[in-house]
């Protein structure tokens, strides 16, 4: 990964350990099964590299020097894949949850590994979001306002599918509203937070949700939660459709990533792809070691690791094939032309 020459300047300016981050990667990724049966969602190949490679490269470029991974599901795989972080120009530490702790509990648990003081900013990232927003600007806004927490907010065309986050004229968050058919704003929580360290220490140990408990509690006590609006590229990759979309956008250059293992363009083919002649693959995800026979059509399908799809099959409309399953020639069709 390319080095980020300003990281040392950031650390020196802070006079301490530099800017630290907690990366939440403990989820089981059930919506992406069967791909996540053997691999945690944040480590799935995305545009040719583990998903987290894109997040870590962005973090380093934004001045973050140290990342703590809050792990649970298949926790050992993160260190095996990412190591000490030196490949990304970062230091990475790992803190494993014994039981799932939800967002707030995971942040509180991982905070035991932080080195900064009570007044230092701590970035919290979610391991299933691709974002092009200006993270350094979010940190600057947080420190300038003296906020307890600063949230990245994005504007979406259909906020009814999300909880929405209204703010006042000064950017202060006034509420966290659950999904509603009549949202009061088109701004939603984008899943990137900047906490002042002592606020994390106030989260009680155990299973806690920042969205349903911590943030509403801070608002009710009159603490400043700041909304930082940035309408750059943003995508939650939690579904197969969104996961494919994110990979495509990275390859096409809709979202720039220094972790992309090749030039941006209409396609990216890496060594190890096993796709037969005449096969057509659209909006689909193919797991590691899977083989796609000649003439096969995949359209909106998810193929697990090691699966074998023989020639003449047509898999579409969200169909999912579990790892190591073999489908014989011309066994499944969605259209009548045989």
mmCIF file with all atom_site columns, N, CA, C and O in Angstrom, residues 106-147:
data_model
loop_
_atom_site.group_PDB
_atom_site.id
_atom_site.type_symbol
_atom_site.label_atom_id
_atom_site.label_alt_id
_atom_site.label_comp_id
_atom_site.label_asym_id
_atom_site.label_entity_id
_atom_site.label_seq_id
_atom_site.pdbx_PDB_ins_code
_atom_site.Cartn_x
_atom_site.Cartn_y
_atom_site.Cartn_z
_atom_site.occupancy
_atom_site.B_iso_or_equiv
_atom_site.pdbx_formal_charge
_atom_site.auth_seq_id
_atom_site.auth_comp_id
_atom_site.auth_asym_id
_atom_site.auth_atom_id
_atom_site.pdbx_PDB_model_num
ATOM 1   N N  . UNK A 1 106 ? -19.457 -2.856 21.817 1.00 0.00 ? 106 UNK A N  1
ATOM 2   C CA . UNK A 1 106 ? -18.212 -3.166 21.108 1.00 0.00 ? 106 UNK A CA 1
ATOM 3   C C  . UNK A 1 106 ? -17.235 -2.000 21.177 1.00 0.00 ? 106 UNK A C  1
ATOM 4   O O  . UNK A 1 106 ? -16.028 -2.193 21.352 1.00 0.00 ? 106 UNK A O  1
ATOM 5   N N  . UNK A 1 107 ? -17.741 -0.775 21.039 1.00 0.00 ? 107 UNK A N  1
ATOM 6   C CA . UNK A 1 107 ? -16.885 0.407  21.142 1.00 0.00 ? 107 UNK A CA 1
ATOM 7   C C  . UNK A 1 107 ? -16.288 0.507  22.548 1.00 0.00 ? 107 UNK A C  1
ATOM 8   O O  . UNK A 1 107 ? -15.085 0.730  22.721 1.00 0.00 ? 107 UNK A O  1
ATOM 9   N N  . UNK A 1 108 ? -17.133 0.315  23.556 1.00 0.00 ? 108 UNK A N  1
ATOM 10  C CA . UNK A 1 108 ? -16.663 0.382  24.956 1.00 0.00 ? 108 UNK A CA 1
ATOM 11  C C  . UNK A 1 108 ? -15.624 -0.689 25.239 1.00 0.00 ? 108 UNK A C  1
ATOM 12  O O  . UNK A 1 108 ? -14.609 -0.445 25.904 1.00 0.00 ? 108 UNK A O  1
ATOM 13  N N  . UNK A 1 109 ? -15.842 -1.890 24.720 1.00 0.00 ? 109 UNK A N  1
ATOM 14  C CA . UNK A 1 109 ? -14.921 -2.992 24.959 1.00 0.00 ? 109 UNK A CA 1
ATOM 15  C C  . UNK A 1 109 ? -13.573 -2.740 24.286 1.00 0.00 ? 109 UNK A C  1
ATOM 16  O O  . UNK A 1 109 ? -12.512 -2.962 24.883 1.00 0.00 ? 109 UNK A O  1
ATOM 17  N N  . UNK A 1 110 ? -13.612 -2.247 23.050 1.00 0.00 ? 110 UNK A N  1
ATOM 18  C CA . UNK A 1 110 ? -12.370 -1.999 22.318 1.00 0.00 ? 110 UNK A CA 1
ATOM 19  C C  . UNK A 1 110 ? -11.587 -0.828 22.882 1.00 0.00 ? 110 UNK A C  1
ATOM 20  O O  . UNK A 1 110 ? -10.361 -0.751 22.719 1.00 0.00 ? 110 UNK A O  1
ATOM 21  N N  . UNK A 1 111 ? -12.267 0.070  23.585 1.00 0.00 ? 111 UNK A N  1
ATOM 22  C CA . UNK A 1 111 ? -11.601 1.255  24.131 1.00 0.00 ? 111 UNK A CA 1
ATOM 23  C C  . UNK A 1 111 ? -10.521 0.901  25.145 1.00 0.00 ? 111 UNK A C  1
ATOM 24  O O  . UNK A 1 111 ? -9.645  1.723  25.441 1.00 0.00 ? 111 UNK A O  1
ATOM 25  N N  . UNK A 1 112 ? -10.552 -0.319 25.671 1.00 0.00 ? 112 UNK A N  1
ATOM 26  C CA . UNK A 1 112 ? -9.518  -0.745 26.612 1.00 0.00 ? 112 UNK A CA 1
ATOM 27  C C  . UNK A 1 112 ? -8.136  -0.737 25.971 1.00 0.00 ? 112 UNK A C  1
ATOM 28  O O  . UNK A 1 112 ? -7.125  -0.684 26.667 1.00 0.00 ? 112 UNK A O  1
ATOM 29  N N  . UNK A 1 113 ? -8.084  -0.781 24.650 1.00 0.00 ? 113 UNK A N  1
ATOM 30  C CA . UNK A 1 113 ? -6.803  -0.775 23.955 1.00 0.00 ? 113 UNK A CA 1
ATOM 31  C C  . UNK A 1 113 ? -6.362  0.589  23.471 1.00 0.00 ? 113 UNK A C  1
ATOM 32  O O  . UNK A 1 113 ? -5.294  0.712  22.848 1.00 0.00 ? 113 UNK A O  1
ATOM 33  N N  . UNK A 1 114 ? -7.146  1.638  23.726 1.00 0.00 ? 114 UNK A N  1
ATOM 34  C CA . UNK A 1 114 ? -6.767  2.984  23.287 1.00 0.00 ? 114 UNK A CA 1
ATOM 35  C C  . UNK A 1 114 ? -5.616  3.532  24.130 1.00 0.00 ? 114 UNK A C  1
ATOM 36  O O  . UNK A 1 114 ? -5.487  3.207  25.314 1.00 0.00 ? 114 UNK A O  1
ATOM 37  N N  . UNK A 1 115 ? -4.816  4.380  23.530 1.00 0.00 ? 115 UNK A N  1
ATOM 38  C CA . UNK A 1 115 ? -3.677  4.973  24.225 1.00 0.00 ? 115 UNK A CA 1
ATOM 39  C C  . UNK A 1 115 ? -3.865  6.454  24.534 1.00 0.00 ? 115 UNK A C  1
ATOM 40  O O  . UNK A 1 115 ? -3.113  7.024  25.316 1.00 0.00 ? 115 UNK A O  1
ATOM 41  N N  . UNK A 1 116 ? -4.839  7.095  23.884 1.00 0.00 ? 116 UNK A N  1
ATOM 42  C CA . UNK A 1 116 ? -5.025  8.523  24.044 1.00 0.00 ? 116 UNK A CA 1
ATOM 43  C C  . UNK A 1 116 ? -5.651  8.905  25.373 1.00 0.00 ? 116 UNK A C  1
ATOM 44  O O  . UNK A 1 116 ? -6.109  8.054  26.155 1.00 0.00 ? 116 UNK A O  1
ATOM 45  N N  . UNK A 1 117 ? -5.699  10.213 25.614 1.00 0.00 ? 117 UNK A N  1
ATOM 46  C CA . UNK A 1 117 ? -6.270  10.731 26.839 1.00 0.00 ? 117 UNK A CA 1
ATOM 47  C C  . UNK A 1 117 ? -7.761  10.966 26.730 1.00 0.00 ? 117 UNK A C  1
ATOM 48  O O  . UNK A 1 117 ? -8.362  10.810 25.662 1.00 0.00 ? 117 UNK A O  1
ATOM 49  N N  . UNK A 1 118 ? -8.418  11.391 27.843 1.00 0.00 ? 118 UNK A N  1
ATOM 50  C CA . UNK A 1 118 ? -9.877  11.538 27.871 1.00 0.00 ? 118 UNK A CA 1
ATOM 51  C C  . UNK A 1 118 ? -10.417 12.602 26.922 1.00 0.00 ? 118 UNK A C  1
ATOM 52  O O  . UNK A 1 118 ? -11.566 12.537 26.507 1.00 0.00 ? 118 UNK A O  1
ATOM 53  N N  . UNK A 1 119 ? -9.596  13.573 26.530 1.00 0.00 ? 119 UNK A N  1
ATOM 54  C CA . UNK A 1 119 ? -10.069 14.618 25.641 1.00 0.00 ? 119 UNK A CA 1
ATOM 55  C C  . UNK A 1 119 ? -9.736  14.396 24.180 1.00 0.00 ? 119 UNK A C  1
ATOM 56  O O  . UNK A 1 119 ? -10.076 15.223 23.331 1.00 0.00 ? 119 UNK A O  1
ATOM 57  N N  . UNK A 1 120 ? -9.095  13.274 23.866 1.00 0.00 ? 120 UNK A N  1
ATOM 58  C CA . UNK A 1 120 ? -8.684  13.012 22.492 1.00 0.00 ? 120 UNK A CA 1
ATOM 59  C C  . UNK A 1 120 ? -9.834  12.489 21.643 1.00 0.00 ? 120 UNK A C  1
ATOM 60  O O  . UNK A 1 120 ? -10.703 11.773 22.141 1.00 0.00 ? 120 UNK A O  1
ATOM 61  N N  . UNK A 1 121 ? -9.827  12.800 20.334 1.00 0.00 ? 121 UNK A N  1
ATOM 62  C CA . UNK A 1 121 ? -10.847 12.241 19.444 1.00 0.00 ? 121 UNK A CA 1
ATOM 63  C C  . UNK A 1 121 ? -10.533 10.790 19.105 1.00 0.00 ? 121 UNK A C  1
ATOM 64  O O  . UNK A 1 121 ? -9.369  10.408 18.966 1.00 0.00 ? 121 UNK A O  1
ATOM 65  N N  . UNK A 1 122 ? -11.595 9.993  18.962 1.00 0.00 ? 122 UNK A N  1
ATOM 66  C CA . UNK A 1 122 ? -11.475 8.593  18.553 1.00 0.00 ? 122 UNK A CA 1
ATOM 67  C C  . UNK A 1 122 ? -12.467 8.370  17.415 1.00 0.00 ? 122 UNK A C  1
ATOM 68  O O  . UNK A 1 122 ? -13.672 8.581  17.583 1.00 0.00 ? 122 UNK A O  1
ATOM 69  N N  . UNK A 1 123 ? -11.978 7.953  16.260 1.00 0.00 ? 123 UNK A N  1
ATOM 70  C CA . UNK A 1 123 ? -12.836 7.667  15.118 1.00 0.00 ? 123 UNK A CA 1
ATOM 71  C C  . UNK A 1 123 ? -13.406 6.262  15.264 1.00 0.00 ? 123 UNK A C  1
ATOM 72  O O  . UNK A 1 123 ? -12.692 5.329  15.648 1.00 0.00 ? 123 UNK A O  1
ATOM 73  N N  . UNK A 1 124 ? -14.684 6.095  14.967 1.00 0.00 ? 124 UNK A N  1
ATOM 74  C CA . UNK A 1 124 ? -15.315 4.777  14.964 1.00 0.00 ? 124 UNK A CA 1
ATOM 75  C C  . UNK A 1 124 ? -15.858 4.524  13.562 1.00 0.00 ? 124 UNK A C  1
ATOM 76  O O  . UNK A 1 124 ? -16.645 5.319  13.034 1.00 0.00 ? 124 UNK A O  1
ATOM 77  N N  . UNK A 1 125 ? -15.419 3.412  12.966 1.00 0.00 ? 125 UNK A N  1
ATOM 78  C CA . UNK A 1 125 ? -15.813 3.041  11.610 1.00 0.00 ? 125 UNK A CA 1
ATOM 79  C C  . UNK A 1 125 ? -16.568 1.732  11.631 1.00 0.00 ? 125 UNK A C  1
ATOM 80  O O  . UNK A 1 125 ? -16.285 0.852  12.453 1.00 0.00 ? 125 UNK A O  1
ATOM 81  N N  . UNK A 1 126 ? -17.521 1.582  10.733 1.00 0.00 ? 126 UNK A N  1
ATOM 82  C CA . UNK A 1 126 ? -18.250 0.330  10.574 1.00 0.00 ? 126 UNK A CA 1
ATOM 83  C C  . UNK A 1 126 ? -17.660 -0.468 9.419  1.00 0.00 ? 126 UNK A C  1
ATOM 84  O O  . UNK A 1 126 ? -17.409 0.087  8.336  1.00 0.00 ? 126 UNK A O  1
ATOM 85  N N  . UNK A 1 127 ? -17.494 -1.777 9.639  1.00 0.00 ? 127 UNK A N  1
ATOM 86  C CA . UNK A 1 127 ? -16.804 -2.607 8.671  1.00 0.00 ? 127 UNK A CA 1
ATOM 87  C C  . UNK A 1 127 ? -17.634 -3.056 7.496  1.00 0.00 ? 127 UNK A C  1
ATOM 88  O O  . UNK A 1 127 ? -17.262 -4.028 6.823  1.00 0.00 ? 127 UNK A O  1
ATOM 89  N N  . UNK A 1 128 ? -18.734 -2.393 7.205  1.00 0.00 ? 128 UNK A N  1
ATOM 90  C CA . UNK A 1 128 ? -19.539 -2.751 6.032  1.00 0.00 ? 128 UNK A CA 1
ATOM 91  C C  . UNK A 1 128 ? -19.973 -1.517 5.246  1.00 0.00 ? 128 UNK A C  1
ATOM 92  O O  . UNK A 1 128 ? -20.990 -1.536 4.567  1.00 0.00 ? 128 UNK A O  1
ATOM 93  N N  . UNK A 1 129 ? -19.170 -0.453 5.323  1.00 0.00 ? 129 UNK A N  1
ATOM 94  C CA . UNK A 1 129 ? -19.518 0.793  4.636  1.00 0.00 ? 129 UNK A CA 1
ATOM 95  C C  . UNK A 1 129 ? -18.372 1.225  3.736  1.00 0.00 ? 129 UNK A C  1
ATOM 96  O O  . UNK A 1 129 ? -17.206 1.249  4.149  1.00 0.00 ? 129 UNK A O  1
ATOM 97  N N  . UNK A 1 130 ? -18.697 1.551  2.496  1.00 0.00 ? 130 UNK A N  1
ATOM 98  C CA . UNK A 1 130 ? -17.767 2.216  1.584  1.00 0.00 ? 130 UNK A CA 1
ATOM 99  C C  . UNK A 1 130 ? -18.127 3.697  1.555  1.00 0.00 ? 130 UNK A C  1
ATOM 100 O O  . UNK A 1 130 ? -19.281 4.050  1.313  1.00 0.00 ? 130 UNK A O  1
ATOM 101 N N  . UNK A 1 131 ? -17.153 4.544  1.791  1.00 0.00 ? 131 UNK A N  1
ATOM 102 C CA . UNK A 1 131 ? -17.451 5.977  1.843  1.00 0.00 ? 131 UNK A CA 1
ATOM 103 C C  . UNK A 1 131 ? -16.302 6.780  1.259  1.00 0.00 ? 131 UNK A C  1
ATOM 104 O O  . UNK A 1 131 ? -15.131 6.487  1.502  1.00 0.00 ? 131 UNK A O  1
ATOM 105 N N  . UNK A 1 132 ? -16.662 7.807  0.518  1.00 0.00 ? 132 UNK A N  1
ATOM 106 C CA . UNK A 1 132 ? -15.679 8.737  -0.022 1.00 0.00 ? 132 UNK A CA 1
ATOM 107 C C  . UNK A 1 132 ? -15.660 10.053 0.726  1.00 0.00 ? 132 UNK A C  1
ATOM 108 O O  . UNK A 1 132 ? -15.041 11.011 0.261  1.00 0.00 ? 132 UNK A O  1
ATOM 109 N N  . UNK A 1 133 ? -16.305 10.114 1.888  1.00 0.00 ? 133 UNK A N  1
ATOM 110 C CA . UNK A 1 133 ? -16.418 11.395 2.576  1.00 0.00 ? 133 UNK A CA 1
ATOM 111 C C  . UNK A 1 133 ? -15.069 11.817 3.173  1.00 0.00 ? 133 UNK A C  1
ATOM 112 O O  . UNK A 1 133 ? -14.157 11.017 3.351  1.00 0.00 ? 133 UNK A O  1
ATOM 113 N N  . UNK A 1 134 ? -14.964 13.099 3.487  1.00 0.00 ? 134 UNK A N  1
ATOM 114 C CA . UNK A 1 134 ? -13.724 13.683 3.995  1.00 0.00 ? 134 UNK A CA 1
ATOM 115 C C  . UNK A 1 134 ? -13.651 13.443 5.501  1.00 0.00 ? 134 UNK A C  1
ATOM 116 O O  . UNK A 1 134 ? -14.159 14.220 6.301  1.00 0.00 ? 134 UNK A O  1
ATOM 117 N N  . UNK A 1 135 ? -13.006 12.348 5.872  1.00 0.00 ? 135 UNK A N  1
ATOM 118 C CA . UNK A 1 135 ? -12.926 11.965 7.275  1.00 0.00 ? 135 UNK A CA 1
ATOM 119 C C  . UNK A 1 135 ? -12.118 12.971 8.087  1.00 0.00 ? 135 UNK A C  1
ATOM 120 O O  . UNK A 1 135 ? -12.465 13.305 9.231  1.00 0.00 ? 135 UNK A O  1
ATOM 121 N N  . UNK A 1 136 ? -11.035 13.488 7.507  1.00 0.00 ? 136 UNK A N  1
ATOM 122 C CA . UNK A 1 136 ? -10.231 14.473 8.220  1.00 0.00 ? 136 UNK A CA 1
ATOM 123 C C  . UNK A 1 136 ? -11.053 15.724 8.540  1.00 0.00 ? 136 UNK A C  1
ATOM 124 O O  . UNK A 1 136 ? -10.917 16.318 9.615  1.00 0.00 ? 136 UNK A O  1
ATOM 125 N N  . UNK A 1 137 ? -11.928 16.127 7.609  1.00 0.00 ? 137 UNK A N  1
ATOM 126 C CA . UNK A 1 137 ? -12.785 17.293 7.854  1.00 0.00 ? 137 UNK A CA 1
ATOM 127 C C  . UNK A 1 137 ? -13.782 17.015 8.973  1.00 0.00 ? 137 UNK A C  1
ATOM 128 O O  . UNK A 1 137 ? -14.114 17.915 9.757  1.00 0.00 ? 137 UNK A O  1
ATOM 129 N N  . UNK A 1 138 ? -14.263 15.784 9.067  1.00 0.00 ? 138 UNK A N  1
ATOM 130 C CA . UNK A 1 138 ? -15.176 15.417 10.146 1.00 0.00 ? 138 UNK A CA 1
ATOM 131 C C  . UNK A 1 138 ? -14.474 15.527 11.499 1.00 0.00 ? 138 UNK A C  1
ATOM 132 O O  . UNK A 1 138 ? -15.050 16.035 12.471 1.00 0.00 ? 138 UNK A O  1
ATOM 133 N N  . UNK A 1 139 ? -13.236 15.060 11.571 1.00 0.00 ? 139 UNK A N  1
ATOM 134 C CA . UNK A 1 139 ? -12.474 15.161 12.823 1.00 0.00 ? 139 UNK A CA 1
ATOM 135 C C  . UNK A 1 139 ? -12.233 16.625 13.182 1.00 0.00 ? 139 UNK A C  1
ATOM 136 O O  . UNK A 1 139 ? -12.379 17.033 14.343 1.00 0.00 ? 139 UNK A O  1
ATOM 137 N N  . UNK A 1 140 ? -11.881 17.432 12.189 1.00 0.00 ? 140 UNK A N  1
ATOM 138 C CA . UNK A 1 140 ? -11.647 18.857 12.438 1.00 0.00 ? 140 UNK A CA 1
ATOM 139 C C  . UNK A 1 140 ? -12.904 19.542 12.958 1.00 0.00 ? 140 UNK A C  1
ATOM 140 O O  . UNK A 1 140 ? -12.851 20.341 13.910 1.00 0.00 ? 140 UNK A O  1
ATOM 141 N N  . UNK A 1 141 ? -14.057 19.246 12.338 1.00 0.00 ? 141 UNK A N  1
ATOM 142 C CA . UNK A 1 141 ? -15.323 19.832 12.786 1.00 0.00 ? 141 UNK A CA 1
ATOM 143 C C  . UNK A 1 141 ? -15.636 19.430 14.216 1.00 0.00 ? 141 UNK A C  1
ATOM 144 O O  . UNK A 1 141 ? -16.125 20.237 15.027 1.00 0.00 ? 141 UNK A O  1
ATOM 145 N N  . UNK A 1 142 ? -15.370 18.175 14.548 1.00 0.00 ? 142 UNK A N  1
ATOM 146 C CA . UNK A 1 142 ? -15.601 17.664 15.895 1.00 0.00 ? 142 UNK A CA 1
ATOM 147 C C  . UNK A 1 142 ? -14.780 18.444 16.925 1.00 0.00 ? 142 UNK A C  1
ATOM 148 O O  . UNK A 1 142 ? -15.306 18.891 17.958 1.00 0.00 ? 142 UNK A O  1
ATOM 149 N N  . UNK A 1 143 ? -13.495 18.599 16.643 1.00 0.00 ? 143 UNK A N  1
ATOM 150 C CA . UNK A 1 143 ? -12.622 19.272 17.607 1.00 0.00 ? 143 UNK A CA 1
ATOM 151 C C  . UNK A 1 143 ? -12.943 20.758 17.712 1.00 0.00 ? 143 UNK A C  1
ATOM 152 O O  . UNK A 1 143 ? -12.905 21.333 18.802 1.00 0.00 ? 143 UNK A O  1
ATOM 153 N N  . UNK A 1 144 ? -13.263 21.380 16.581 1.00 0.00 ? 144 UNK A N  1
ATOM 154 C CA . UNK A 1 144 ? -13.582 22.812 16.593 1.00 0.00 ? 144 UNK A CA 1
ATOM 155 C C  . UNK A 1 144 ? -14.836 23.094 17.412 1.00 0.00 ? 144 UNK A C  1
ATOM 156 O O  . UNK A 1 144 ? -14.908 24.097 18.143 1.00 0.00 ? 144 UNK A O  1
ATOM 157 N N  . UNK A 1 145 ? -15.834 22.188 17.323 1.00 0.00 ? 145 UNK A N  1
ATOM 158 C CA . UNK A 1 145 ? -17.094 22.390 18.041 1.00 0.00 ? 145 UNK A CA 1
ATOM 159 C C  . UNK A 1 145 ? -17.021 21.934 19.487 1.00 0.00 ? 145 UNK A C  1
ATOM 160 O O  . UNK A 1 145 ? -17.904 22.271 20.286 1.00 0.00 ? 145 UNK A O  1
ATOM 161 N N  . UNK A 1 146 ? -16.005 21.161 19.842 1.00 0.00 ? 146 UNK A N  1
ATOM 162 C CA . UNK A 1 146 ? -15.941 20.599 21.188 1.00 0.00 ? 146 UNK A CA 1
ATOM 163 C C  . UNK A 1 146 ? -17.084 19.628 21.451 1.00 0.00 ? 146 UNK A C  1
ATOM 164 O O  . UNK A 1 146 ? -17.641 19.590 22.554 1.00 0.00 ? 146 UNK A O  1
ATOM 165 N N  . UNK A 1 147 ? -17.434 18.852 20.435 1.00 0.00 ? 147 UNK A N  1
ATOM 166 C CA . UNK A 1 147 ? -18.599 17.962 20.535 1.00 0.00 ? 147 UNK A CA 1
ATOM 167 C C  . UNK A 1 147 ? -18.278 16.709 21.338 1.00 0.00 ? 147 UNK A C  1
ATOM 168 O O  . UNK A 1 147 ? -17.116 16.281 21.440 1.00 0.00 ? 147 UNK A O  1
#
